[in-house]
Structure formats: C-alpha cells, structure tokens
C-alpha cells in the first residue's frame, strides 16, 4: 500500500470512530431521557401517581421517583445510570428523587442541542461543572437559616415533602409525627449520626390514616400465644428476648433414634417432658414473665408442651420474632438477646411497666409501654383502609423523616414550588453574560434546563406552563427570590409566606448528583460488551 492510501484509510477510521462515538452518545442520551420522561408526570403536589405491577403480580401505587424507578425493568446501561441516580439521591437526601431525574433528563436534552452545535463533550462537561458550583452559591445566598428547635419551621418542611404524595390530605397529621419521631432519635449535636432505622413503622390494616399515631414504647407485629390459656397482659413485666428453642432437640438429619419397645417410648416422652420443664423452670426462676422468641428455621421454636408449662407459670409468650427485628427490639428494650438457657440471667431482662396484646382493626399486636431506661427508638403505628395506602404511607413517612434529617444536618430552608430552580436559572444566566465563547453557551443552556422544574410543576397542575414560567422568571429578575407557583390559587406568589419550603440539602444534592450523572453519560463514547 502506498502512503497516500494509508493516510486515507486512517482518516476513514478516525471519522468512523467519531461517528460511532456520536451514535453511542446519542443512544445513551435518548435512552436516559426516556427514563426521565417516565417519572416527569409524578413531580409535584399535582403530579400523578404510578401503579406498578411487579413480576409476581403484586401491585402498588406510588408517587416516589426512587420507588418507581427501582421497580422499572431498564435494560439500557446508560438508562440504568438514571435509576441509580435517583437511588443516590434517596440515600443522600431521601427526598427530591423525582426532581433529580427530571433535572438530569433536561440537562441531557440541553447536551443534545450543544452537541448539535458542534461543541465538544469535554467543553460541555467542564462548563456544567462550573455552573453547578455557581448554582450552589446562588442557592446558599437565597436560603433562610432555620433554628431546628423551632418546631413549626421543621414541620413546614416535612409537610411540603408530604404534600406531593398520595397521602397529602393527611400532611397536617403526619408531618408533626415525622418531626417528633426524628427528634426523639436524634442528638442535635451529632446530626450526621442520625440513624433512621431507629424508627419503625408498624402497618395495621383497618381504620383510616387519621388513626396513625406515634407510640411511646415498642410495638410488635406479632400476637401473644393463647394456646393452653396463655397470658395476654402483664404489668410490671420482665421481658426476655430469646434466640433459642423451647422444644425437644432434633437429631441430625442422617441419624435416627429407633425406639424398640413400649417402655423405651415411655422413657423418651418422660425425658422430653423433664427437659422442657427444666427449661421453663429455669426461666421462671429468673423472674421473667414475658418471653419474646425468635423464629427458628431448624425446628418449631416452641412445642405444645412448653407452651403449656409457660402458660401455667403465667409467662406471656410472643413467638415468631424475625431475625431482622432482634436488633431493633434489643435497642428499644435496652436488653441483650439471650442465645442459650445457660446465659439466661436476670441481668438480661428488660423492665417494662405494661405488656399487653391489643386488637386494632382486624389484627392483633403487642404493645410494650413504660420501658424503663432511656430508649432511643420510636414506633409509629400506621393505619389505613387498604394495603396499597399503608405501603405508600410508609414510603411517604420515610421521605418526611429524611427531610427532617436533612434539615438537622444542614440548617437552611429554601423556597419550593420552582422558586429555587428559577432563582438559580436567573442567577446563572447573569453569570453566563460575563463568559465568552462556548462556555457561555453551555452555562446558559444549563440555566435554562433547570426551568424544567417550574415548567413541569405547572404542566402537571394543568396551568399554562409557558406563561407561568415567564412570569416566574420576571419576578426573580426583579429580585423576588421566593416567588414560586402557588397551586391553591393557580398563580405566582411568595413561597416562604405560603410555607412551601424544602431543606437546602435536598435541592443542592439533586443539582449536584444530576450534573455528575449527566457529565458521566456525556463522556462515554463507546459501550463495550463482555462475554
Ligand atoms: P420528589 O420526589 O423529587 O421530592 P415531589 O413529587 O415530592 O418530587 O415534588 C417535589 C416538588 O414539588 C418540589 O419542587 C417542591 O418545591 C414542589 N412542591 C411540593 N409541595 C408544593 C406546594 N404545596 N406548592 C408548590 N410546590 C410544591
Ligand atoms: Mg418529595
């Protein structure tokens, strides 16, 4: 081959590579945008809900971006990144999981336009990074500091998070519950160590959401064992949480015990009875009068015989405690789980004023109230007329908990209803004017992309979106940094006065994570399949 044709073929190759990179990028962007479009309609207080059917046939209804996306079967690798994005926001802030995906989708559209203008992906990526840093500064300037001891302000933020949920009519009841729950488990001096696993929502069918309450103590989903006249109420209880079985031990799988004659059979039964009776007596001797027994996968945790003896000894029995619950229960009661009869000592018992089985709706549960010592967990009894509602209530409460935690971690509130995003858009457009060349283009495109939030909020509420967004932008240009969309009146008004506020952390995290994800998608120029 002569050198000329060599040159030509390498030029062809290079152009082929460029074309391929472009194709891959476009395919990535359009797949990710499709994911974003899927959740767009559920944004905001007037957003619609999604009914999701799982593979097994189960159906649930949700408005929560992270929940909907996590159930979606997404094949495209780049689209999966958007699913992970919403998960990341869920971990980082807990709320704003729809917002983050919608913003990312809009930024990706902006990328398409910019790429179409011939701007190099790295230039776009750098400009977006610059823009998001400036955006954070703008938000910090617009935010209002809050005193976390001011209950009303914190409740407002929780109520805003709930107002865009299926359970929105009950926000006035649920928001104070959420705030109270998080406050109880937190140490305000160490806001980063707030562990939301210390709050447990027990869901009970029956009644309405209005009956949802915060319970001062511990609630168990299980019921008391009533066979052989078991006890269902104990005052001045001494509770043991045990992880061993009160039934006759089984042989190993391969071994058999062959009982040959009648007297041997008698002896076996007698020994079993003696063994169980001994266990029960030892338990009784420690003063224990309530037993919480972990479920066993090997054999029945109790037998007819042990239940009979325990009932005779007036010991209340609650069975089927799940392995995963043990830690929470131990923390709530401030007791140590007991692994064997030999370590069953009085020091390991928890003192509780009252343990009783109660019936709520159609179901039973066990309530432990007046736990001695300062316990650091909270139980919430959620009520609802159907399972779909109960599950969504739990998810919505989780968002509200996260909002309160976000606020404890970073004590600033920012106006919602599209106010924060518009403020950033207007601020960035001002900054873009001081820039030159492609960077100015990119920053402006970034700014305009953020208006997708007020635009979508208005669209979802059936308001004239273009007029609303234009008016909103004008208000912000004039310096009204809290102007947002008022859904009650269908116009623009001051969101701080309407009490539509969100933690700064939620918005900042959404912007930061969305930008990071978009930059990553932008920089991919090939998909390599492995076998
Ligand atoms: P996400 O999953 O991202 O939290 P939501 O469906 O909760 O999505 O919607 C959040 C958006 O709705 C935020 O931009 C917030 O400002 C806005 N919003 C929530 N409540 C109101 C309200 N009462 N009035 C106006 N905007 C609201
Ligand atoms: Mg929300």
Coordinates of C-alpha atoms and ligand atoms in Angstrom, one line a residue:
X1 CA 0.0 0.0 0.0
X2 CA 1.4 3.4 -0.8
X3 CA 1.5 6.1 1.8
X4 CA -1.3 8.1 0.3
X5 CA -3.9 5.4 0.6
X6 CA -2.6 4.5 4.1
X7 CA -3.3 8.1 5.1
X8 CA -6.7 7.9 3.6
X9 CA -7.7 4.7 5.4
X10 CA -6.6 6.1 8.8
X11 CA -8.6 9.2 8.1
X12 CA -11.6 7.0 7.3
X13 CA -11.0 5.1 10.5
X14 CA -10.9 8.3 12.5
X15 CA -14.1 9.6 11.0
X16 CA -15.7 6.2 11.5
X17 CA -14.7 6.3 15.2
X18 CA -16.1 9.8 15.6
X19 CA -19.3 8.8 14.0
X20 CA -19.6 5.8 16.3
X21 CA -18.8 7.8 19.4
X22 CA -21.6 10.2 18.3
X23 CA -24.0 7.4 17.8
X24 CA -23.2 5.8 21.2
X25 CA -23.6 9.2 22.9
X26 CA -26.9 9.9 21.2
X27 CA -28.3 6.4 22.0
X28 CA -27.2 6.8 25.6
X29 CA -28.8 10.2 25.9
X30 CA -32.1 9.2 24.4
X31 CA -32.4 6.1 26.5
X32 CA -31.7 8.1 29.7
X33 CA -34.2 10.7 28.6
X34 CA -36.9 8.1 28.2
X35 CA -36.4 7.1 31.8
X36 CA -36.7 10.7 32.9
X37 CA -39.8 11.2 30.9
X38 CA -41.4 8.3 32.6
X39 CA -41.4 9.9 36.0
X40 CA -41.9 13.5 34.9
X41 CA -45.7 13.4 35.3
X42 CA -45.4 12.5 39.0
X43 CA -43.5 15.6 40.0
X44 CA -45.1 18.0 42.5
X45 CA -48.2 18.3 44.5
X46 CA -50.4 17.9 41.5
X47 CA -48.3 15.1 40.0
X48 CA -50.0 11.9 39.2
X49 CA -49.2 8.5 40.8
X50 CA -48.0 5.4 39.1
X51 CA -49.5 2.0 39.5
X52 CA -46.7 -0.5 39.4
X53 CA -47.2 -4.2 38.8
X54 CA -44.4 -6.4 40.0
X55 CA -43.2 -9.6 38.4
X56 CA -45.0 -11.7 40.9
X57 CA -48.3 -9.9 40.1
X58 CA -48.3 -7.6 43.2
X59 CA -49.5 -4.1 42.5
X60 CA -48.5 -1.0 44.3
X61 CA -49.2 2.7 43.9
X62 CA -46.5 5.3 44.4
X63 CA -45.5 8.8 43.7
X64 CA -41.9 8.4 44.8
X65 CA -39.4 8.6 42.0
X66 CA -36.9 6.3 43.6
X67 CA -39.5 3.6 44.3
X68 CA -41.0 3.7 40.8
X69 CA -37.6 3.6 39.1
X70 CA -36.3 0.9 41.3
X71 CA -39.1 -1.4 40.0
X72 CA -38.7 -0.5 36.4
X73 CA -37.1 -3.0 34.2
X74 CA -34.4 -1.0 32.5
X75 CA -32.1 -2.7 30.0
X76 CA -30.0 0.1 28.6
X77 CA -26.8 0.6 30.6
X78 CA -26.9 4.4 30.4
X79 CA -30.6 4.5 31.3
X80 CA -29.7 2.4 34.4
X81 CA -27.5 5.2 35.5
X82 CA -30.6 7.4 35.9
X83 CA -32.1 4.7 38.1
X84 CA -29.0 4.7 40.2
X85 CA -29.1 8.5 40.2
X86 CA -32.4 8.5 41.9
X87 CA -31.2 5.9 44.3
X88 CA -28.2 8.0 45.2
X89 CA -30.4 11.0 45.9
X90 CA -32.6 8.7 48.1
X91 CA -29.5 7.8 50.2
X92 CA -28.1 11.3 50.3
X93 CA -31.2 13.3 50.9
X94 CA -34.2 11.0 50.9
X95 CA -36.4 13.5 49.1
X96 CA -36.1 15.0 45.7
X97 CA -35.8 11.7 43.9
X98 CA -38.1 12.7 41.1
X99 CA -36.6 16.1 40.9
X100 CA -33.1 14.8 40.4
X101 CA -34.1 12.5 37.5
X102 CA -36.2 15.2 35.8
X103 CA -33.3 17.7 36.0
X104 CA -30.9 15.1 34.6
X105 CA -33.3 14.5 31.7
X106 CA -33.5 18.1 31.0
X107 CA -29.7 18.6 31.2
X108 CA -29.3 15.7 28.7
X109 CA -31.7 17.5 26.3
X110 CA -29.5 20.5 26.6
X111 CA -26.5 18.4 25.8
X112 CA -28.1 17.2 22.6
X113 CA -28.5 20.8 21.5
X114 CA -25.0 21.7 22.5
X115 CA -23.5 18.7 20.8
X116 CA -25.6 19.6 17.7
X117 CA -23.8 23.0 17.7
X118 CA -20.5 21.1 17.4
X119 CA -19.4 21.8 21.0
X120 CA -17.0 19.1 22.3
X121 CA -18.3 16.9 25.1
X122 CA -15.4 17.8 27.4
X123 CA -16.1 21.5 27.0
X124 CA -19.8 20.9 27.9
X125 CA -18.8 18.8 30.8
X126 CA -16.4 21.4 32.3
X127 CA -18.9 24.2 31.8
X128 CA -21.6 22.2 33.6
X129 CA -19.3 21.6 36.5
X130 CA -18.6 25.3 36.7
X131 CA -22.3 26.0 36.5
X132 CA -23.3 23.6 39.3
X133 CA -20.7 25.1 41.6
X134 CA -22.1 28.6 40.9
X135 CA -25.6 27.2 41.4
X136 CA -24.8 26.1 44.9
X137 CA -23.5 29.5 45.8
X138 CA -26.7 31.1 44.4
X139 CA -28.8 28.7 46.5
X140 CA -26.8 29.4 49.6
X141 CA -27.5 33.1 49.2
X142 CA -31.2 32.5 48.7
X143 CA -31.6 30.1 51.6
X144 CA -33.0 31.0 55.0
X145 CA -31.3 29.8 58.1
X146 CA -33.6 27.9 60.5
X147 CA -33.4 27.2 64.2
X148 CA -34.0 23.4 64.5
X149 CA -35.6 24.0 67.8
X150 CA -38.3 25.9 66.1
X151 CA -40.8 23.1 65.6
X152 CA -43.1 25.0 63.3
X153 CA -40.4 25.6 60.6
X154 CA -39.3 22.0 60.6
X155 CA -42.9 20.8 60.5
X156 CA -43.4 23.0 57.4
X157 CA -40.6 21.4 55.6
X158 CA -41.9 17.9 56.4
X159 CA -45.4 19.0 55.3
X160 CA -44.1 20.2 51.9
X161 CA -42.4 16.8 51.3
X162 CA -45.7 15.1 52.2
X163 CA -47.9 17.5 50.2
X164 CA -46.7 15.9 46.9
X165 CA -47.7 12.4 48.0
X166 CA -50.8 10.2 47.8
X167 CA -51.3 10.9 51.5
X168 CA -51.2 14.7 51.0
X169 CA -54.6 15.3 52.7
X170 CA -53.1 13.9 55.9
X171 CA -49.9 16.0 55.8
X172 CA -51.2 18.1 58.8
X173 CA -51.3 14.9 60.9
X174 CA -48.3 13.1 59.6
X175 CA -45.8 16.0 59.4
X176 CA -45.7 16.6 63.2
X177 CA -45.5 12.8 63.8
X178 CA -42.5 12.6 61.5
X179 CA -40.8 15.6 63.2
X180 CA -41.4 14.2 66.6
X181 CA -40.1 10.8 65.7
X182 CA -36.8 12.1 64.2
X183 CA -36.3 14.5 67.0
X184 CA -36.6 11.7 69.5
X185 CA -33.9 9.6 67.9
X186 CA -31.5 12.4 67.2
X187 CA -28.8 14.1 69.0
X188 CA -28.8 17.5 67.5
X189 CA -25.1 17.9 68.3
X190 CA -24.3 15.0 66.0
X191 CA -26.7 15.3 63.1
X192 CA -24.6 13.1 60.9
X193 CA -25.2 10.1 63.1
X194 CA -29.0 10.1 62.8
X195 CA -30.0 6.5 62.1
X196 CA -33.5 6.4 60.6
X197 CA -33.5 2.6 61.2
X198 CA -34.4 3.5 64.8
X199 CA -37.8 4.5 63.7
X200 CA -40.1 1.6 62.9
X201 CA -43.4 2.0 61.2
X202 CA -45.8 -0.8 62.1
X203 CA -48.6 -1.1 59.5
X204 CA -52.0 -2.3 60.6
X205 CA -54.9 -2.6 58.3
X206 CA -58.2 -1.1 59.4
X207 CA -59.3 2.4 60.5
X208 CA -58.1 5.3 58.5
X209 CA -54.9 7.2 58.1
X210 CA -56.2 9.7 60.7
X211 CA -55.7 7.0 63.4
X212 CA -52.0 6.9 62.7
X213 CA -50.1 7.6 65.9
X214 CA -46.7 7.7 67.5
X215 CA -46.5 5.2 70.2
X216 CA -44.3 5.8 73.3
X217 CA -42.8 2.4 73.7
X218 CA -42.4 -0.6 71.4
X219 CA -45.0 -2.2 69.2
X220 CA -44.7 -5.8 68.0
X221 CA -46.5 -7.0 64.9
X222 CA -46.9 -10.5 66.4
X223 CA -49.6 -11.6 68.8
X224 CA -49.4 -13.3 72.1
X225 CA -49.7 -17.1 72.2
X226 CA -53.0 -18.1 73.7
X227 CA -52.9 -21.8 73.4
X228 CA -53.4 -23.5 76.8
X229 CA -54.8 -20.3 78.2
X230 CA -51.7 -18.2 77.7
X231 CA -51.3 -14.8 79.3
X232 CA -52.1 -11.7 77.2
X233 CA -51.5 -8.9 79.7
X234 CA -48.6 -8.4 82.2
X235 CA -48.0 -5.5 84.4
X236 CA -44.6 -4.9 85.9
X237 CA -43.1 -7.1 83.2
X238 CA -39.6 -8.5 83.0
X239 CA -39.0 -9.3 79.3
X240 CA -36.6 -11.7 77.9
X241 CA -35.6 -11.8 74.2
X242 CA -34.5 -15.3 73.4
X243 CA -32.9 -16.8 70.4
X244 CA -33.2 -20.5 71.3
X245 CA -35.9 -23.0 71.1
X246 CA -38.2 -24.3 73.8
X247 CA -38.8 -27.7 72.2
X248 CA -37.2 -31.1 72.2
X249 CA -34.0 -31.1 70.2
X250 CA -34.0 -32.9 66.9
X251 CA -31.4 -35.4 65.8
X252 CA -29.1 -34.7 62.9
X253 CA -30.5 -35.3 59.5
X254 CA -28.8 -38.6 58.9
X255 CA -29.3 -40.0 62.4
X256 CA -32.3 -41.9 63.6
X257 CA -33.3 -42.9 67.1
X258 CA -35.1 -46.2 66.9
X259 CA -37.4 -46.9 69.8
X260 CA -37.9 -50.6 70.1
X261 CA -40.4 -51.2 72.8
X262 CA -43.1 -49.6 74.8
X263 CA -41.2 -48.8 77.9
X264 CA -38.5 -47.1 75.9
X265 CA -41.1 -45.0 74.3
X266 CA -42.4 -44.0 77.7
X267 CA -38.9 -43.1 78.8
X268 CA -38.4 -40.9 75.8
X269 CA -41.6 -39.0 76.5
X270 CA -40.8 -38.6 80.1
X271 CA -37.3 -37.3 79.4
X272 CA -38.6 -34.9 76.9
X273 CA -41.1 -33.6 79.4
X274 CA -38.4 -33.3 82.1
X275 CA -36.1 -31.4 79.7
X276 CA -38.8 -28.9 78.7
X277 CA -40.0 -28.5 82.3
X278 CA -36.4 -27.8 83.4
X279 CA -36.0 -25.1 80.8
X280 CA -39.3 -23.5 81.8
X281 CA -38.4 -23.6 85.5
X282 CA -35.0 -22.0 84.9
X283 CA -36.8 -19.2 83.0
X284 CA -39.3 -18.7 85.7
X285 CA -36.6 -18.6 88.4
X286 CA -35.0 -15.6 86.9
X287 CA -38.3 -13.7 87.4
X288 CA -39.0 -13.4 83.7
X289 CA -42.7 -13.1 82.9
X290 CA -42.7 -12.2 79.2
X291 CA -40.8 -14.2 76.6
X292 CA -40.1 -12.9 73.1
X293 CA -39.0 -15.9 71.0
X294 CA -37.1 -15.6 67.7
X295 CA -38.4 -17.7 64.8
X296 CA -36.3 -20.7 64.2
X297 CA -35.6 -22.2 60.8
X298 CA -34.5 -25.5 62.2
X299 CA -37.5 -26.6 64.2
X300 CA -40.5 -25.2 66.0
X301 CA -39.4 -22.6 68.5
X302 CA -41.9 -23.9 71.0
X303 CA -43.9 -27.1 71.4
X304 CA -47.3 -27.8 72.8
X305 CA -45.6 -28.9 76.0
X306 CA -43.5 -25.8 76.6
X307 CA -46.4 -23.5 75.8
X308 CA -48.5 -25.4 78.3
X309 CA -45.9 -25.1 81.1
X310 CA -45.3 -21.4 80.3
X311 CA -49.0 -20.7 80.5
X312 CA -49.2 -22.5 83.8
X313 CA -46.3 -20.3 85.1
X314 CA -48.1 -17.2 83.9
X315 CA -45.4 -16.3 81.4
X316 CA -46.6 -14.4 78.4
X317 CA -45.2 -15.8 75.1
X318 CA -44.7 -13.9 71.8
X319 CA -43.4 -16.1 69.1
X320 CA -42.2 -15.6 65.5
X321 CA -39.9 -12.6 66.1
X322 CA -37.9 -12.3 62.9
X323 CA -34.1 -12.4 62.9
X324 CA -34.0 -8.8 61.4
X325 CA -36.2 -7.4 64.2
X326 CA -33.9 -8.6 67.0
X327 CA -31.6 -5.6 66.9
X328 CA -34.4 -3.1 66.9
X329 CA -36.2 -4.8 69.8
X330 CA -33.0 -5.2 71.8
X331 CA -32.2 -1.5 71.3
X332 CA -35.8 -0.5 72.2
X333 CA -35.9 -2.5 75.4
X334 CA -32.3 -2.0 76.2
X335 CA -31.8 -5.6 76.8
X336 CA -29.4 -8.3 75.4
X337 CA -30.7 -11.1 73.3
X338 CA -30.2 -14.4 75.1
X339 CA -28.7 -17.2 73.0
X340 CA -29.0 -20.1 75.3
X341 CA -30.5 -21.3 78.6
X342 CA -27.1 -21.1 80.3
X343 CA -26.8 -17.4 79.7
X344 CA -30.4 -16.8 80.8
X345 CA -29.7 -14.5 83.8
X346 CA -31.9 -11.8 85.5
X347 CA -29.5 -9.0 84.3
X348 CA -30.5 -9.6 80.7
X349 CA -34.2 -8.9 81.3
X350 CA -35.8 -5.7 80.3
X351 CA -38.2 -4.0 82.8
X352 CA -41.4 -2.7 81.2
X353 CA -44.4 -1.3 83.0
X354 CA -47.1 -2.9 80.8
X355 CA -47.1 -5.5 78.1
X356 CA -50.4 -6.3 76.6
X357 CA -52.0 -7.7 73.4
X358 CA -54.4 -5.3 71.8
X359 CA -56.7 -5.6 68.8
X360 CA -56.6 -2.9 66.2
X361 CA -59.0 -3.2 63.3
X362 CA -58.9 -6.8 62.3
X363 CA -55.4 -7.5 63.5
X364 CA -53.6 -8.1 66.8
X365 CA -50.4 -6.7 68.1
X366 CA -48.4 -6.5 71.3
X367 CA -47.7 -3.1 72.9
X368 CA -44.9 -2.6 75.4
X369 CA -45.3 0.7 77.2
X370 CA -43.3 2.3 80.0
X371 CA -40.0 0.9 79.1
X372 CA -37.5 1.7 81.9
X373 CA -34.3 3.5 81.0
X374 CA -33.9 6.0 78.2
X375 CA -34.6 4.2 75.0
X376 CA -33.6 5.7 71.6
X377 CA -36.2 4.1 69.3
X378 CA -39.6 5.2 68.1
X379 CA -42.5 3.1 66.9
X380 CA -45.2 4.5 64.7
X381 CA -48.5 2.7 64.2
X382 CA -49.7 3.4 60.7
X383 CA -53.4 2.7 60.0
X384 CA -55.1 2.6 56.7
X385 CA -58.1 1.1 54.9
X386 CA -56.1 -0.8 52.4
X387 CA -52.6 -2.2 51.9
X388 CA -51.7 0.0 49.0
X389 CA -52.4 3.0 51.1
X390 CA -50.4 1.7 54.1
X391 CA -47.4 0.9 52.0
X392 CA -47.4 4.3 50.4
X393 CA -47.9 5.9 53.8
X394 CA -44.7 4.2 55.0
X395 CA -42.8 5.4 52.0
X396 CA -44.1 8.9 52.3
X397 CA -43.2 9.0 56.0
X398 CA -39.7 7.9 55.0
X399 CA -39.4 10.9 52.8
X400 CA -40.6 13.1 55.6
X401 CA -38.1 11.6 58.0
X402 CA -35.3 12.2 55.5
X403 CA -36.4 15.8 55.1
X404 CA -36.2 16.4 58.8
X405 CA -32.8 14.7 58.9
X406 CA -31.6 16.8 56.0
X407 CA -32.7 19.9 57.9
X408 CA -30.9 18.8 61.0
X409 CA -27.7 18.3 59.0
X410 CA -27.8 21.5 57.1
X411 CA -30.0 24.1 58.8
X412 CA -31.2 26.1 55.9
X413 CA -34.6 26.2 54.2
X414 CA -35.2 27.2 50.6
X415 CA -38.4 28.1 48.8
X416 CA -40.2 25.4 46.8
X417 CA -42.7 25.4 44.1
X418 CA -40.0 26.0 41.5
X419 CA -38.6 29.1 43.3
X420 CA -35.2 27.6 44.0
X421 CA -34.6 26.4 40.4
X422 CA -35.8 29.6 38.9
X423 CA -33.5 31.6 41.2
X424 CA -30.6 29.5 40.0
X425 CA -31.6 29.8 36.4
X426 CA -31.8 33.6 36.6
X427 CA -28.5 33.8 38.5
X428 CA -26.6 31.6 36.1
X429 CA -27.9 33.5 33.1
X430 CA -26.4 36.6 34.6
X431 CA -23.1 34.8 35.1
X432 CA -23.2 33.5 31.6
X433 CA -23.2 37.1 30.3
X434 CA -19.7 37.6 31.8
X435 CA -18.4 34.5 30.0
X436 CA -17.2 34.1 26.4
X437 CA -17.5 31.6 23.6
X438 CA -18.7 28.0 24.1
X439 CA -18.7 28.2 27.9
X440 CA -21.2 31.0 27.9
X441 CA -23.4 28.9 25.6
X442 CA -23.2 25.9 27.9
X443 CA -23.8 27.7 31.1
X444 CA -26.9 29.4 29.6
X445 CA -28.1 26.0 28.4
X446 CA -27.6 24.6 31.9
X447 CA -29.5 27.5 33.4
X448 CA -32.4 27.1 31.0
X449 CA -32.6 23.4 31.6
X450 CA -33.3 24.0 35.3
X451 CA -36.6 25.7 34.4
X452 CA -37.9 22.2 33.6
X453 CA -38.9 22.0 37.3
X454 CA -41.3 25.0 37.4
X455 CA -42.4 24.1 33.9
X456 CA -43.3 20.5 34.8
X457 CA -44.9 21.5 38.1
X458 CA -47.2 23.9 36.2
X459 CA -47.8 21.4 33.4
X460 CA -48.8 18.7 35.9
X461 CA -51.2 21.0 37.6
X462 CA -52.8 21.9 34.2
X463 CA -51.7 25.5 34.4
X464 CA -50.5 27.4 31.4
X465 CA -46.8 26.5 31.7
X466 CA -45.2 28.9 29.4
X467 CA -47.0 32.0 30.9
X468 CA -46.3 30.8 34.4
X469 CA -42.6 30.2 33.8
X470 CA -42.2 33.5 32.0
X471 CA -43.9 35.4 34.9
X472 CA -41.8 33.5 37.4
X473 CA -38.6 34.4 35.7
X474 CA -39.6 38.0 35.6
X475 CA -40.3 38.0 39.3
X476 CA -36.9 36.6 40.0
X477 CA -35.1 39.0 37.7
X478 CA -36.8 41.8 39.8
X479 CA -35.3 40.2 42.9
X480 CA -38.2 38.4 44.3
X481 CA -36.2 35.3 45.2
X482 CA -39.1 33.4 46.9
X483 CA -41.5 33.6 44.0
X484 CA -42.9 30.2 43.2
X485 CA -46.0 28.5 41.8
X486 CA -49.0 28.7 44.2
X487 CA -51.2 25.7 43.3
X488 CA -54.0 26.6 45.5
X489 CA -54.6 29.9 43.7
X490 CA -53.1 29.0 40.4
X491 CA -50.7 31.9 40.3
X492 CA -47.3 33.1 41.3
X493 CA -46.8 34.0 44.9
X494 CA -44.2 34.2 47.7
X495 CA -43.5 30.6 48.7
X496 CA -41.9 31.5 52.1
X497 CA -45.2 33.1 53.1
X498 CA -47.1 30.0 51.7
X499 CA -44.9 27.8 53.9
X500 CA -43.8 25.8 50.9
X501 CA -40.2 25.2 51.9
X502 CA -37.6 22.5 51.4
X503 CA -34.2 21.8 53.0
X504 CA -31.3 23.3 51.2
X505 CA -29.5 20.0 51.3
X506 CA -32.2 18.3 49.2
X507 CA -32.0 20.8 46.3
X508 CA -28.3 21.1 46.4
X509 CA -27.8 17.4 46.4
X510 CA -30.3 17.0 43.5
X511 CA -28.4 19.5 41.4
X512 CA -25.0 18.1 42.2
X513 CA -25.9 14.5 41.6
X514 CA -27.8 15.2 38.4
X515 CA -24.9 17.1 36.9
X516 CA -22.4 14.5 37.9
X517 CA -24.5 11.8 36.2
X518 CA -25.0 13.8 33.0
X519 CA -21.3 14.6 32.8
X520 CA -20.6 10.9 33.1
X521 CA -23.0 9.9 30.4
X522 CA -21.6 12.7 28.2
X523 CA -18.1 11.3 28.4
X524 CA -18.9 7.8 27.4
X525 CA -18.0 7.3 23.7
X526 CA -18.3 3.5 23.4
X527 CA -20.1 0.6 25.0
X528 CA -18.0 -2.5 25.3
X529 CA -19.8 -5.7 25.6
X530 CA -18.1 -8.5 27.5
X531 CA -18.9 -12.1 27.1
Ligands
LIG1 P1 -39.5 14.5 44.6 O1 -39.7 13.0 44.6 O2 -38.4 15.0 43.7 O3 -39.5 15.0 46.0 P2 -42.2 15.5 44.5 O4 -43.3 14.9 43.8 O5 -42.2 15.4 46.0 O6 -40.8 15.0 43.9 O7 -42.2 17.1 44.1 C1 -41.3 18.0 44.7 C2 -41.5 19.3 44.1 O8 -42.8 19.8 44.3 C3 -40.6 20.3 44.6 O9 -40.0 21.1 43.6 C4 -41.4 21.2 45.5 O10 -41.0 22.5 45.6 C5 -42.8 21.1 44.9 N1 -43.9 21.3 45.8 C6 -44.2 20.4 46.8 N2 -45.2 20.9 47.5 C7 -45.6 22.0 46.9 C8 -46.7 23.0 47.2 N3 -47.5 22.8 48.2 N4 -46.7 24.1 46.4 C9 -45.9 24.2 45.4 N5 -44.9 23.4 45.1 C10 -44.7 22.3 45.8
LIG2 MG1 -40.8 14.9 47.5

